[in-house]
Short mmCIF file of C-alpha atoms in Angstrom, two decimals:
data_model
loop_
_atom_site.label_atom_id
_atom_site.label_comp_id
_atom_site.label_asym_id
_atom_site.label_seq_id
_atom_site.Cartn_x
_atom_site.Cartn_y
_atom_site.Cartn_z
CA MET T 30 -24.98 51.85 -75.55
CA GLN T 31 -23.33 55.14 -74.62
CA HIS T 32 -23.89 56.25 -71.01
CA CYS T 33 -23.92 60.00 -70.29
CA SER T 34 -24.48 60.50 -66.58
CA GLU T 35 -22.49 63.54 -65.45
CA CYS T 36 -22.86 65.65 -68.59
CA LEU T 37 -25.91 67.83 -67.97
CA PRO T 38 -26.96 70.19 -69.42
CA ILE T 39 -26.99 68.42 -72.80
CA THR T 40 -28.05 69.48 -76.28
CA VAL T 41 -29.56 66.66 -78.38
CA VAL T 42 -29.37 67.15 -82.15
CA GLY T 43 -31.38 65.27 -84.78
CA ASP T 44 -30.85 64.72 -88.51
CA LEU T 45 -28.42 67.13 -90.22
CA HIS T 46 -27.99 65.54 -93.67
CA GLY T 47 -24.92 67.44 -94.80
CA GLN T 48 -26.21 70.90 -93.83
CA LEU T 49 -22.94 72.15 -92.36
CA ALA T 50 -23.98 75.79 -92.05
CA ASP T 51 -26.94 74.74 -89.92
CA LEU T 52 -24.71 72.69 -87.61
CA ARG T 53 -22.58 75.79 -87.11
CA LYS T 54 -25.69 77.80 -86.23
CA ILE T 55 -26.61 75.20 -83.62
CA ILE T 56 -23.15 75.38 -82.05
CA ASP T 57 -23.16 79.19 -82.17
CA ARG T 58 -26.46 79.24 -80.29
CA CYS T 59 -25.93 76.34 -77.87
CA GLY T 60 -22.24 76.82 -77.14
CA ASP T 61 -18.86 75.45 -78.12
CA PRO T 62 -18.16 71.80 -77.19
CA VAL T 63 -15.27 73.01 -75.04
CA LYS T 64 -17.81 73.69 -72.27
CA ASN T 65 -21.07 72.24 -73.63
CA THR T 66 -22.20 68.65 -74.12
CA TYR T 67 -23.88 67.31 -77.25
CA VAL T 68 -25.55 64.07 -78.31
CA PHE T 69 -26.03 63.72 -82.07
CA LEU T 70 -28.66 61.21 -83.17
CA GLY T 71 -27.25 60.30 -86.59
CA ASP T 72 -27.98 60.94 -90.28
CA TYR T 73 -25.01 63.24 -90.78
CA VAL T 74 -24.66 62.64 -94.52
CA ASP T 75 -26.70 62.12 -97.73
CA ARG T 76 -29.01 64.54 -99.53
CA GLY T 77 -27.06 67.62 -98.40
CA THR T 78 -23.93 68.87 -100.15
CA GLN T 79 -21.47 69.02 -97.23
CA GLY T 80 -21.89 65.66 -95.56
CA LEU T 81 -18.17 64.93 -95.68
CA GLU T 82 -17.19 68.21 -94.04
CA LEU T 83 -19.93 67.82 -91.45
CA ALA T 84 -18.86 64.27 -90.56
CA ILE T 85 -15.19 65.26 -90.30
CA LEU T 86 -16.07 68.20 -88.05
CA LEU T 87 -18.11 65.96 -85.74
CA PHE T 88 -15.36 63.32 -85.66
CA SER T 89 -12.86 66.06 -84.78
CA TYR T 90 -15.07 67.30 -81.97
CA GLN T 91 -15.45 63.79 -80.59
CA VAL T 92 -11.71 63.13 -80.66
CA ARG T 93 -10.93 66.49 -79.05
CA TYR T 94 -13.78 66.41 -76.52
CA PRO T 95 -14.62 62.72 -75.91
CA ASP T 96 -16.55 63.54 -72.71
CA ARG T 97 -18.56 66.30 -74.38
CA VAL T 98 -19.50 65.07 -77.86
CA PHE T 99 -21.35 61.78 -78.39
CA LEU T 100 -22.20 60.54 -81.88
CA LEU T 101 -24.87 57.91 -82.52
CA ARG T 102 -25.44 55.95 -85.68
CA GLY T 103 -28.45 56.60 -87.91
CA ASN T 104 -29.76 54.64 -90.85
CA HIS T 105 -27.72 56.84 -93.23
CA GLU T 106 -24.46 55.83 -91.54
CA ASP T 107 -24.57 52.69 -93.66
CA ILE T 108 -22.76 51.65 -96.83
CA ASN T 109 -25.92 50.59 -98.66
CA THR T 110 -27.82 53.80 -97.94
CA THR T 111 -24.94 56.19 -98.58
CA SER T 112 -24.12 54.55 -101.91
CA THR T 113 -27.62 55.47 -103.10
CA TYR T 114 -28.56 58.79 -101.51
CA GLY T 115 -25.58 60.98 -102.30
CA PHE T 116 -22.64 60.57 -99.92
CA TYR T 117 -20.68 58.22 -102.19
CA ASP T 118 -21.12 60.64 -105.10
CA GLU T 119 -20.08 63.55 -102.91
CA CYS T 120 -16.80 61.86 -101.97
CA MET T 121 -16.08 60.94 -105.59
CA MET T 122 -16.75 64.45 -106.86
CA LYS T 123 -14.62 66.09 -104.18
CA TYR T 124 -11.69 63.68 -104.18
CA GLY T 125 -11.69 62.11 -107.64
CA ARG T 126 -9.68 58.90 -107.79
CA TYR T 127 -9.16 59.03 -104.03
CA GLY T 128 -12.87 59.47 -103.39
CA GLU T 129 -13.69 55.82 -102.88
CA TRP T 130 -10.90 55.44 -100.32
CA VAL T 131 -12.16 58.51 -98.42
CA TYR T 132 -15.70 57.16 -98.59
CA LEU T 133 -14.74 53.75 -97.19
CA MET T 134 -12.71 55.31 -94.36
CA VAL T 135 -15.73 57.35 -93.26
CA ILE T 136 -18.01 54.31 -93.54
CA ASN T 137 -15.56 52.33 -91.41
CA ALA T 138 -15.83 55.00 -88.72
CA PHE T 139 -19.63 54.97 -88.97
CA ASN T 140 -19.63 51.21 -88.41
CA HIS T 141 -18.29 51.71 -84.88
CA LEU T 142 -20.74 54.30 -83.65
CA PRO T 143 -23.10 53.28 -80.82
CA LEU T 144 -26.81 52.96 -81.50
CA ALA T 145 -28.16 54.63 -78.37
CA ALA T 146 -27.23 56.87 -75.45
CA LEU T 147 -28.66 56.87 -71.93
CA ILE T 148 -28.58 60.22 -70.14
CA GLY T 149 -28.62 60.03 -66.36
CA GLY T 150 -30.45 56.70 -66.51
CA ARG T 151 -33.63 58.59 -67.42
CA VAL T 152 -33.47 59.82 -71.03
CA LEU T 153 -32.90 57.32 -73.84
CA CYS T 154 -31.61 58.75 -77.13
CA MET T 155 -31.59 56.86 -80.42
CA HIS T 156 -32.03 57.51 -84.11
CA GLY T 157 -34.99 55.48 -85.28
CA GLY T 158 -37.04 54.21 -82.37
CA LEU T 159 -37.98 51.07 -80.45
CA SER T 160 -37.59 47.46 -81.50
CA PRO T 161 -39.46 44.34 -80.33
CA HIS T 162 -36.08 42.62 -80.03
CA ILE T 163 -34.96 44.86 -77.14
CA GLN T 164 -35.60 43.00 -73.89
CA THR T 165 -33.04 44.92 -71.81
CA LEU T 166 -31.09 48.09 -72.52
CA GLU T 167 -27.95 45.97 -72.70
CA ASP T 168 -29.38 44.44 -75.88
CA ILE T 169 -28.46 47.71 -77.62
CA GLU T 170 -24.85 46.75 -78.23
CA ARG T 171 -22.11 48.81 -79.82
CA PRO T 172 -21.45 47.53 -83.38
CA GLY T 173 -18.45 45.30 -83.98
CA TRP T 174 -16.12 45.20 -86.95
CA SER T 175 -18.51 43.79 -89.54
CA LEU T 176 -20.68 45.81 -91.92
CA SER T 177 -24.38 45.72 -91.18
CA CYS T 178 -27.09 45.74 -93.83
CA ARG T 179 -30.13 47.94 -93.49
CA GLY T 180 -32.81 45.92 -91.74
CA ILE T 181 -36.58 45.87 -91.57
CA SER T 182 -38.26 48.69 -89.67
CA PHE T 183 -41.09 48.45 -87.14
CA SER T 184 -44.01 50.66 -86.24
CA PHE T 185 -45.02 51.10 -82.60
CA ASP T 186 -47.91 52.77 -80.81
CA GLU T 187 -48.31 54.69 -77.55
CA THR T 188 -48.86 51.51 -75.53
CA VAL T 189 -45.49 50.14 -76.62
CA VAL T 190 -43.78 53.37 -75.58
CA GLU T 191 -45.48 53.41 -72.17
CA GLN T 192 -44.65 49.77 -71.47
CA PHE T 193 -41.02 50.20 -72.55
CA CYS T 194 -40.53 53.27 -70.36
CA GLN T 195 -42.11 51.60 -67.33
CA LYS T 196 -40.10 48.42 -67.75
CA HIS T 197 -36.74 50.20 -68.05
CA GLY T 198 -37.33 53.18 -65.78
CA ILE T 199 -37.10 55.67 -68.64
CA ASP T 200 -38.74 59.10 -68.38
CA LEU T 201 -38.23 60.21 -71.99
CA ILE T 202 -37.22 58.74 -75.35
CA VAL T 203 -35.67 61.13 -77.87
CA ARG T 204 -35.49 60.06 -81.51
CA ALA T 205 -34.95 61.63 -84.94
CA HIS T 206 -35.12 59.96 -88.39
CA GLN T 207 -38.14 61.67 -89.95
CA ILE T 208 -40.01 64.90 -90.48
CA THR T 209 -43.79 64.78 -90.71
CA GLY T 210 -46.26 67.42 -91.81
CA GLU T 211 -46.99 68.51 -88.25
CA MET T 212 -43.25 69.10 -87.68
CA ILE T 213 -42.89 71.66 -90.48
CA ARG T 214 -43.60 74.32 -87.86
CA GLY T 215 -41.62 73.71 -84.71
CA GLY T 216 -39.32 70.91 -85.88
CA HIS T 217 -40.51 68.42 -83.26
CA ARG T 218 -43.41 66.17 -82.34
CA MET T 219 -44.54 64.81 -78.98
CA PHE T 220 -45.97 61.29 -78.72
CA ALA T 221 -47.31 58.94 -76.05
CA GLY T 222 -48.24 61.66 -73.60
CA GLY T 223 -44.85 63.31 -73.88
CA ARG T 224 -42.85 60.12 -73.22
CA LEU T 225 -41.39 60.16 -76.74
CA VAL T 226 -40.28 63.15 -78.79
CA THR T 227 -39.09 63.27 -82.40
CA ILE T 228 -36.74 66.10 -83.38
CA PHE T 229 -35.40 67.13 -86.78
CA SER T 230 -32.43 69.50 -86.94
CA ALA T 231 -32.05 70.31 -90.66
CA PRO T 232 -34.06 73.47 -91.53
CA ASN T 233 -35.36 73.94 -95.07
CA TYR T 234 -34.66 70.26 -95.69
CA GLN T 235 -34.85 69.60 -99.44
CA ASN T 236 -36.43 73.06 -99.85
CA MET T 237 -39.41 72.21 -97.62
CA MET T 238 -38.99 75.50 -95.69
CA ASN T 239 -39.43 73.54 -92.46
CA ASP T 240 -38.36 74.65 -89.01
CA SER T 241 -35.71 72.62 -87.24
CA CYS T 242 -35.24 71.90 -83.57
CA VAL T 243 -32.73 70.74 -80.97
CA LEU T 244 -33.62 69.55 -77.48
CA ARG T 245 -31.95 70.90 -74.34
CA ILE T 246 -31.88 68.83 -71.14
CA LYS T 247 -30.97 70.90 -68.08
CA LYS T 248 -29.39 69.71 -64.84
CA ASN T 249 -32.77 69.20 -63.18
CA PHE T 250 -33.93 67.24 -66.25
CA VAL T 251 -36.20 70.03 -67.41
CA VAL T 252 -36.49 69.80 -71.20
CA ASN T 253 -36.96 72.66 -73.63
CA PHE T 254 -36.79 73.07 -77.39
CA LEU T 255 -34.70 75.53 -79.40
CA ILE T 256 -36.30 76.18 -82.77
CA PHE T 257 -34.46 77.38 -85.86
CA ARG T 258 -36.38 79.07 -88.67
CA PRO T 259 -35.59 78.18 -92.30
CA VAL T 260 -33.72 80.41 -94.72
CA ALA T 261 -34.26 79.92 -98.45
CA ARG T 262 -31.12 78.79 -100.25
CA ARG T 263 -30.21 80.92 -103.23
CA ARG T 264 -28.03 78.31 -104.85
CA GLN T 265 -27.44 74.70 -103.95
CA LEU T 266 -25.48 71.94 -105.61
CA THR T 267 -27.70 68.92 -106.24
CA LEU T 268 -25.92 65.59 -105.91
CA PRO T 269 -27.21 63.03 -108.41
CA ARG T 270 -28.25 59.53 -107.49
CA ARG T 271 -25.45 57.07 -108.09
CA GLN T 272 -25.39 56.14 -111.78
CA SER T 273 -21.93 54.86 -112.52
CA MET T 274 -18.69 54.08 -110.74
CA GLN T 275 -16.69 55.62 -113.60
CA SER T 276 -18.04 59.06 -114.47
CA TYR T 277 -19.20 61.93 -112.28
CA LEU T 278 -20.13 65.40 -113.52
CA VAL T 279 -20.90 68.43 -111.40
CA ARG T 280 -23.29 70.84 -113.06
CA CYS T 281 -23.45 74.31 -111.49
#
């Protein structure tokens, strides 16, 4: 668990999936991390073409501004997922025989990211959502040195959200992880009477022409949404699913 208590205002960013140009647009609009605080909810790589550059930029920000930039772990910060959905192939294509070493170094860094952040004791940020195994907020532990396999997911309804918030004194839960049909316009979705919000920060994700959104939490805990409209991509490199460890071909 990452605690962010004296950092307001804060910008919370959802899935980016290797869309580096869109991350830069967010920073241009919301401010440089020198003076502005960010919480990123995970899913930095896979499916997009610049996951490696995006991850390195975020790592650099966190090293340079450890009290301003907080990175959480999503389900795509995982060796099993990234070996299937594009990040492994991206590293191999960009670095050749050194690609696997680069890939494993990034995965090792991902393994140590926290799973959740608590802002001012009132706003809980995470990638996927709630779990029936969480009895106290301290149950959300920072990962250790071992690799973790992708687990089973859970669905939860409004009652679960209300009970969780009441039990732990939480005003708002902010999550990412998915984009639904109703999020195509606006890039976010409210749930459980506004106690839980889902945001998605990659516009035109896989050519869906969807809006994207980041969430801003001000010093008085007033929340607003910044929406980014999609721009059609004229040309985009498509990373293939992993086929072989021995041969990789980029077709432009």
